[in-house]
Short mmCIF file of C-alpha atoms and ligand atoms in Angstrom, two decimals:
data_model
loop_
_atom_site.label_atom_id
_atom_site.label_comp_id
_atom_site.label_asym_id
_atom_site.label_seq_id
_atom_site.Cartn_x
_atom_site.Cartn_y
_atom_site.Cartn_z
CA UNK S 114 43.19 30.86 49.33
CA UNK S 115 45.08 29.19 46.50
CA UNK S 116 47.46 27.84 49.11
CA UNK S 117 44.69 26.11 51.05
CA UNK S 118 43.25 24.63 47.88
CA UNK S 119 46.64 23.24 46.99
CA UNK S 120 47.07 21.70 50.44
CA UNK S 121 43.58 20.23 50.29
CA UNK S 122 44.13 18.77 46.89
CA UNK S 123 47.45 17.29 47.94
CA UNK S 124 45.88 15.52 50.90
CA UNK S 125 43.10 14.10 48.76
CA UNK S 126 45.59 12.94 46.13
CA UNK S 127 47.80 11.28 48.75
CA UNK S 128 44.86 9.47 50.33
CA UNK S 129 43.39 8.35 47.00
CA UNK S 130 46.78 7.12 45.81
CA UNK S 131 47.29 5.18 49.02
CA UNK S 132 43.89 3.49 48.68
CA UNK S 133 44.50 2.87 44.98
CA UNK S 134 47.51 0.73 45.84
CA UNK S 135 45.18 -1.57 47.78
CA UNK S 136 42.56 -1.89 45.04
CA UNK S 137 41.27 -5.42 44.49
CA UNK S 138 40.98 -5.46 40.71
CA UNK S 139 42.28 -8.82 39.46
CA UNK S 140 39.68 -9.00 36.67
CA UNK S 141 40.03 -5.57 35.04
CA UNK S 142 43.51 -4.81 36.38
CA UNK S 143 42.22 -1.20 36.47
CA UNK S 144 43.15 0.13 39.90
CA UNK S 145 41.22 3.24 40.97
CA UNK S 146 41.49 5.34 44.12
CA UNK S 147 39.10 7.95 45.46
CA UNK S 148 39.16 10.39 48.36
CA UNK S 149 36.52 12.66 49.84
CA UNK S 150 36.72 15.84 51.92
CA UNK S 151 33.58 16.11 54.03
CA UNK S 152 31.86 18.98 55.84
CA UNK S 153 33.79 18.22 59.02
CA UNK S 154 37.13 18.58 57.19
CA UNK S 155 37.63 14.83 57.50
CA UNK S 156 39.14 12.81 54.65
CA UNK S 157 37.95 9.39 53.52
CA UNK S 158 39.56 7.06 51.02
CA UNK S 159 38.33 4.18 48.91
CA UNK S 160 39.41 1.83 46.14
CA UNK S 161 37.60 -0.45 43.76
CA UNK S 162 36.83 -3.92 45.06
CA UNK S 163 36.02 -6.42 42.33
CA UNK S 164 34.44 -9.84 42.71
CA UNK S 165 34.57 -13.11 40.79
CA UNK S 166 30.83 -12.57 40.39
CA UNK S 167 31.55 -9.53 38.22
CA UNK S 168 28.42 -7.41 38.83
CA UNK S 169 29.13 -7.38 42.56
CA UNK S 170 32.27 -5.31 42.12
CA UNK S 171 32.30 -1.87 43.73
CA UNK S 172 33.87 1.33 42.46
CA UNK S 173 36.42 3.35 44.41
CA UNK S 174 33.98 6.25 44.81
CA UNK S 175 31.42 3.99 46.50
CA UNK S 176 34.07 2.81 48.95
CA UNK S 177 35.00 6.38 49.85
CA UNK S 178 31.33 7.29 50.32
CA UNK S 179 30.85 4.30 52.66
CA UNK S 180 33.89 5.35 54.69
CA UNK S 181 32.51 8.90 54.96
CA UNK S 182 29.10 7.72 56.13
CA UNK S 183 30.58 5.28 58.63
CA UNK S 184 32.64 8.15 60.10
CA UNK S 185 29.63 10.43 60.49
CA UNK S 186 30.20 12.65 57.45
CA UNK S 187 27.14 13.69 55.49
CA UNK S 188 28.31 16.08 52.76
CA UNK S 189 30.87 15.65 50.03
CA UNK S 190 32.67 18.99 49.71
CA UNK S 191 35.34 17.68 47.35
CA UNK S 192 36.04 14.30 45.80
CA UNK S 193 39.15 13.21 43.92
CA UNK S 194 39.41 10.22 41.62
CA UNK S 195 42.88 8.86 40.88
CA UNK S 196 43.20 7.19 37.49
CA UNK S 197 45.51 4.20 37.00
CA UNK S 198 46.91 5.69 33.79
CA UNK S 199 47.45 9.03 32.05
CA UNK S 200 43.81 9.49 31.03
CA UNK S 201 41.29 10.99 33.41
CA UNK S 202 38.95 8.51 35.08
CA UNK S 203 35.61 10.30 35.43
CA UNK S 204 33.08 8.59 37.70
CA UNK S 205 30.75 6.10 36.05
CA UNK S 206 27.05 6.90 35.74
CA UNK S 207 26.12 4.84 38.78
CA UNK S 208 28.71 6.60 40.90
CA UNK S 209 27.51 10.01 39.75
CA UNK S 210 24.14 9.11 41.23
CA UNK S 211 25.78 7.82 44.43
CA UNK S 212 27.80 11.03 44.73
CA UNK S 213 24.65 13.11 44.09
CA UNK S 214 23.09 11.75 47.27
CA UNK S 215 25.72 13.61 49.35
CA UNK S 216 26.89 16.39 47.04
CA UNK S 217 25.50 19.59 45.58
CA UNK S 218 25.94 21.46 42.31
CA UNK S 219 29.06 23.22 43.60
CA UNK S 220 30.86 20.14 44.91
CA UNK S 221 34.34 20.01 43.40
CA UNK S 222 35.31 16.87 41.53
CA UNK S 223 39.05 16.51 40.93
CA UNK S 224 40.28 14.06 38.31
CA UNK S 225 43.94 13.09 38.62
CA UNK S 226 46.19 11.07 36.33
CA UNK S 227 49.39 9.17 36.97
CA UNK S 228 51.46 11.76 35.12
CA UNK S 229 50.26 14.60 37.32
CA UNK S 230 47.45 16.12 35.28
CA UNK S 231 44.48 17.43 37.18
CA UNK S 232 41.09 18.58 36.00
CA UNK S 233 38.59 20.07 38.43
CA UNK S 234 34.91 20.35 37.54
CA UNK S 235 31.78 21.26 39.47
CA UNK S 236 29.53 18.30 40.12
CA UNK S 237 26.64 19.90 38.23
CA UNK S 238 28.59 19.47 34.99
CA UNK S 239 28.78 15.71 35.56
CA UNK S 240 25.13 15.14 36.43
CA UNK S 241 22.79 17.83 35.17
CA UNK S 242 19.09 17.38 35.93
CA UNK S 243 20.00 15.05 38.77
CA UNK S 244 17.32 12.94 40.41
CA UNK S 245 17.41 13.34 44.17
CA UNK S 246 15.52 13.60 47.43
CA UNK S 247 13.89 16.88 46.36
CA UNK S 248 12.13 15.01 43.54
CA UNK S 249 10.42 12.52 45.86
CA UNK S 250 9.59 14.79 48.79
CA UNK S 251 6.22 16.53 49.11
CA UNK S 252 6.38 20.13 47.76
N1 THU I 276 35.98 2.00 38.43
C1 THU I 276 36.04 2.77 39.55
O1 THU I 276 36.37 2.28 40.63
N2 THU I 276 35.73 4.08 39.44
C2 THU I 276 35.44 4.73 38.28
O2 THU I 276 35.22 5.94 38.29
C3 THU I 276 35.38 3.98 37.03
C4 THU I 276 35.56 2.50 37.14
C5 THU I 276 36.34 0.58 38.54
C6 THU I 276 35.24 -0.41 38.37
C7 THU I 276 36.02 -1.64 37.95
O3 THU I 276 36.50 -2.30 39.11
C8 THU I 276 37.18 -1.10 37.17
O4 THU I 276 37.30 0.27 37.55
C9 THU I 276 37.01 -1.19 35.66
O5 THU I 276 35.81 -0.65 35.24
#
């Protein structure tokens, strides 16, 4: 199945890179792309969208999640985050919580750099002891 994984990763990287080129990041000049594979084998891309009112800016991951939800997807099977430089760009704390809403412990998170490095981690390593729906539902 290594072949399928490679194909999947390539598609996510291509989509994230495409979205990254459209990032609106005139304040940080830090252009990020993200792409999600959902449970229906659909792909969804996103980029960061900043705002002159700085706190209103949105991360690339949030954009990809919105695209997934709008398309009817409900589960993040894999998510890739494309960094604008040669360091990995791990999702911020707020995005980890946003991802948690639609992911599980085994969800694969791929981090990609401009020079072709890739690191893949399970979501549980990024957000242990996650707060989620199970914590607010009755027994
Ligand atoms: N950013 C993302 O889009 N995703 C991340 O994982 C980290 C940070 C954005 C937010 C802001 O527009 C810019 O990168 C600098 O923080």
